[in-house]
Structure formats: C-alpha cells, structure tokens
Short mmCIF file of C-alpha atoms in Angstrom, two decimals:
data_model
loop_
_atom_site.label_atom_id
_atom_site.label_comp_id
_atom_site.label_asym_id
_atom_site.label_seq_id
_atom_site.Cartn_x
_atom_site.Cartn_y
_atom_site.Cartn_z
CA MET I 1 87.00 109.92 217.79
CA SER I 2 85.90 106.39 219.18
CA GLU I 3 88.61 103.84 218.46
CA GLU I 4 85.75 101.55 217.83
CA MET I 5 85.02 103.34 214.45
CA ASN I 6 87.30 102.44 211.78
CA LEU I 7 88.15 104.10 208.89
CA GLU I 8 86.12 101.86 206.59
CA GLU I 9 83.19 102.54 208.61
CA ALA I 10 83.70 106.57 208.57
CA GLU I 11 84.45 105.86 204.69
CA GLU I 12 80.42 104.03 204.43
CA MET I 13 79.30 106.82 206.81
CA ALA I 14 80.68 109.57 204.31
CA SER I 15 79.19 107.73 201.17
CA GLU I 16 75.88 106.93 202.54
CA GLN I 17 75.31 110.36 204.21
CA ASP I 18 73.69 112.99 201.26
CA LEU I 19 74.63 116.24 203.86
CA GLY I 20 71.20 117.56 202.75
CA GLN I 21 71.56 116.18 198.92
CA ASP I 22 73.04 119.31 196.93
CA ALA I 23 72.28 122.26 199.61
CA GLU I 24 75.59 122.45 201.09
CA LEU I 25 74.94 125.42 202.76
CA ASP I 26 71.23 124.73 203.85
CA ASP I 27 72.18 124.73 207.67
CA CYS I 28 74.80 127.48 207.80
CA VAL I 29 74.36 130.89 209.31
CA GLU I 30 72.95 133.45 206.89
CA GLY I 31 74.37 136.67 206.20
CA GLY I 32 78.09 136.01 207.22
CA ILE I 33 79.72 135.44 210.21
CA SER I 34 82.36 137.38 212.49
CA ASP I 35 85.92 137.26 212.41
CA GLU I 36 86.16 135.69 215.58
CA GLU I 37 83.45 133.20 214.94
CA LEU I 38 85.44 131.97 212.02
CA ASP I 39 88.29 131.57 214.20
CA ARG I 40 86.01 129.37 216.67
CA ILE I 41 85.18 127.15 213.93
CA ALA I 42 88.61 126.79 212.25
CA ASP I 43 90.06 126.18 215.79
CA THR I 44 87.39 123.51 216.52
CA ALA I 45 88.03 121.72 213.19
CA ILE I 46 91.45 121.78 213.44
CA ALA I 47 91.27 120.04 216.94
CA ALA I 48 89.13 117.58 215.79
CA LEU I 49 91.05 117.02 212.69
CA GLU I 50 94.66 116.57 214.76
CA ASP I 51 92.66 114.57 217.13
CA ILE I 52 92.23 111.88 213.95
CA LEU I 53 95.57 112.29 212.27
CA LYS I 54 97.38 111.20 215.25
CA TYR I 55 96.02 107.90 214.61
CA PHE I 56 97.64 107.75 211.36
CA ASN I 57 101.32 107.93 212.57
CA LEU I 58 102.14 110.44 210.05
CA GLY I 59 105.09 112.22 211.20
CA GLU I 60 105.19 115.88 210.88
CA ILE I 61 102.25 117.66 209.20
CA THR I 62 101.25 120.85 208.56
CA ILE I 63 97.47 122.18 208.60
CA ASP I 64 96.99 125.60 206.71
CA GLU I 65 93.54 127.07 207.07
CA TYR I 66 91.82 129.70 204.46
CA GLU I 67 88.53 130.72 203.11
CA GLY I 68 87.79 129.19 199.96
CA ASP I 69 85.98 131.47 196.82
CA GLU I 70 82.39 130.72 198.36
CA GLY I 71 83.36 131.16 201.87
CA GLU I 72 83.78 127.36 202.76
CA LEU I 73 86.62 127.08 205.28
CA ILE I 74 89.51 125.03 203.73
CA LEU I 75 91.91 123.04 205.82
CA ASP I 76 94.86 121.68 203.49
CA ILE I 77 97.15 119.19 205.09
CA THR I 78 100.66 118.78 204.12
CA GLY I 79 103.47 116.39 204.49
CA ASP I 80 105.59 113.41 203.86
CA ASP I 81 104.01 110.57 201.93
CA LEU I 82 99.81 111.39 202.83
CA ALA I 83 98.71 109.15 200.43
CA VAL I 84 96.85 107.11 202.90
CA LEU I 85 94.72 110.14 203.73
CA ILE I 86 93.44 110.66 200.19
CA GLY I 87 92.77 106.48 199.73
CA ARG I 88 91.07 105.40 196.77
CA HIS I 89 89.44 107.59 194.09
CA GLY I 90 89.53 110.17 197.27
CA LYS I 91 87.08 107.94 199.68
CA THR I 92 89.39 108.35 202.91
CA LEU I 93 89.53 112.04 202.17
CA ASP I 94 85.73 112.13 201.75
CA ALA I 95 85.05 110.36 204.93
CA LEU I 96 87.50 112.92 206.79
CA GLN I 97 85.69 115.85 205.74
CA PHE I 98 82.54 114.44 206.93
CA LEU I 99 83.56 113.56 209.94
CA ILE I 100 85.62 116.76 210.68
CA SER I 101 81.89 118.77 209.22
CA PHE I 102 80.09 116.48 211.48
CA ILE I 103 82.09 117.08 214.95
CA THR I 104 82.38 120.85 214.30
CA ALA I 105 78.87 121.38 213.59
CA ARG I 106 78.02 119.37 216.89
CA ASN I 107 80.60 121.51 219.00
CA ILE I 108 79.53 124.90 217.10
CA GLY I 109 75.69 124.38 217.30
CA TYR I 110 75.29 124.90 213.49
CA ARG I 111 76.79 123.49 210.05
CA TYR I 112 79.62 125.66 208.51
CA PRO I 113 80.86 124.24 205.07
CA ILE I 114 84.75 122.65 205.67
CA VAL I 115 86.79 121.26 202.93
CA VAL I 116 89.40 119.06 203.95
CA ASP I 117 92.37 119.11 201.46
CA VAL I 118 95.75 117.25 201.11
CA GLU I 119 98.79 118.70 199.45
CA GLY I 120 95.81 120.27 196.90
CA TYR I 121 94.12 117.23 195.96
CA LYS I 122 90.80 118.51 196.22
CA SER I 123 91.70 121.91 194.39
CA ARG I 124 93.43 119.60 191.47
CA GLN I 125 90.01 117.85 191.71
CA ARG I 126 87.68 120.80 191.57
CA GLN I 127 89.42 121.65 188.51
CA LYS I 128 89.00 118.46 186.69
CA LEU I 129 84.89 118.78 187.58
CA GLU I 130 84.64 122.19 186.65
CA ASP I 131 86.15 121.51 183.36
CA LEU I 132 83.65 118.85 183.14
CA ALA I 133 81.02 120.82 183.90
CA TYR I 134 81.71 123.36 181.27
CA SER I 135 82.56 120.39 178.58
CA ALA I 136 78.78 118.76 179.46
CA ALA I 137 77.04 122.66 179.22
CA LYS I 138 78.96 123.24 175.96
CA ARG I 139 77.63 119.73 174.37
CA CYS I 140 74.36 120.52 175.67
CA LEU I 141 74.25 124.04 174.16
CA SER I 142 75.33 122.27 170.86
CA GLN I 143 73.08 119.41 170.70
CA GLN I 144 70.30 121.17 172.28
CA ARG I 145 69.60 118.13 174.64
CA SER I 146 69.78 117.43 177.88
CA VAL I 147 73.36 115.79 179.18
CA LYS I 148 73.33 113.51 182.12
CA MET I 149 76.82 113.34 184.26
CA ARG I 150 77.91 110.51 186.08
CA PRO I 151 76.71 109.83 189.74
CA MET I 152 78.79 112.15 192.17
CA THR I 153 79.20 112.56 195.97
CA PRO I 154 77.22 115.89 197.53
CA TYR I 155 80.60 117.84 197.28
CA GLU I 156 81.10 116.78 193.57
CA ARG I 157 77.57 118.21 192.46
CA ARG I 158 77.71 121.26 194.30
CA ILE I 159 81.05 121.99 192.49
CA ILE I 160 79.09 121.38 189.09
CA HIS I 161 76.48 123.39 190.34
CA ILE I 162 78.35 126.57 191.35
CA ALA I 163 80.48 126.09 188.26
CA LEU I 164 77.41 126.22 185.58
CA ARG I 165 75.03 128.83 187.65
CA ASP I 166 76.44 131.76 185.86
CA PHE I 167 76.73 129.72 182.28
CA ASP I 168 74.40 131.41 179.89
CA GLY I 169 71.76 128.77 178.42
CA VAL I 170 71.99 126.06 180.65
CA THR I 171 70.51 125.24 184.10
CA THR I 172 71.45 122.31 186.47
CA ALA I 173 69.13 119.82 188.39
CA SER I 174 69.69 116.84 190.32
CA GLU I 175 68.35 113.45 189.96
CA GLY I 176 68.61 109.85 191.52
CA GLU I 177 68.71 108.55 194.71
CA GLY I 178 72.01 107.79 197.13
CA SER I 179 75.15 106.83 195.29
CA ASN I 180 73.14 107.05 191.91
CA ARG I 181 72.15 110.65 192.57
CA HIS I 182 73.79 112.72 189.34
CA ILE I 183 73.89 116.08 187.66
CA VAL I 184 71.51 116.56 184.35
CA VAL I 185 72.35 119.63 182.70
CA ILE I 186 69.40 121.13 180.92
CA PRO I 187 69.17 123.60 177.86
CA GLU I 188 67.39 126.75 178.57
CA ARG I 189 64.36 127.17 176.31
#
C-alpha cells in the first residue's frame, strides 16, 4: 500500500465505491473453486492485510481465516486494543475490507467475497442487521405496506437481502444512489 494514501482517503474510497451495488458476488467465479484456489486467495488477502496492518503498530495480532455461511472468506483479526481498526461506526473496518478486496482481486484476477473482521465486530453487526431485517419484514406484513430502511453500505444491504430472501410474503429491492442507497421491504401480493 502506498504511504501516500492515508486512512481518511481509504475510508472515503470505501464509502464512495458501491462495489457493484448489491451484487457482491457478480464478478466472482461461478460454481465454486478448488481448495487450492481458496488457499491462494486467502494467502493473497492475508499478505495484503499484514502489509497494511504493519503501519498501525498494533503489537501482537492474529489473523484467523474461515469460510462464511455464504461462501465468503472471513479474515478475523484478534489482538489487544484494536478499536483503531474498527473506527467510528465501522468506517475504518469498511475501508480496510475494501482495500483488501481490491488488492486481492487485482492479484488473483477476479473478485471473491472477502470479509475483514476485528474480534467478531462484523459478526455482531450482522446479527443486528438480520434482526433489523426480520423486524422490518414483520412490520411490512402486519401493515401490508412497503417499509423503507435506513441507507446502508453495499455489504449491509447484501446482509439484509440474504436474510429476507427466504422470508415468506416479502421481497426486497434497493433504491437510491450512492450514500443514500437503501432497501425497501415490499409485501408480496
């Protein structure tokens, strides 16, 4: 990573970049990949992450890798006092994830979904988003009208779409542009 790009610029790039709107997996290889290829992706992503993290002077850290429920590669960073990596409302973590995804895609030649997490922060946020999605869906069904949710990042919208894709009686759609892009939960008629 170039030292000329500071953290604020990376955060701004991450918030402005809509990574293909809600189609996080659009550019991914269809039909799965081999274990060797997944190892190559993980090694590339971890090397990029370690390269960036050395600028933070975090001391002893560990990066655990595992496959998520939707086939994404999750890199969970653990260590002491990692709040600086999360940032306000997770903005720094979003920027870090954007950079790692971009660098990895550039090196391997295609985009594969990568989630960078810090001590389970995104896992906890994911649970909150899923609860929010179910609440909006229930409200949509009980009131028999569309429910507009708050603006969200592409990653957050993807979680909502996935959470509600098998929820009977509702569909989801994204509306708006840029930082005002949000999900609408719509009752099926």
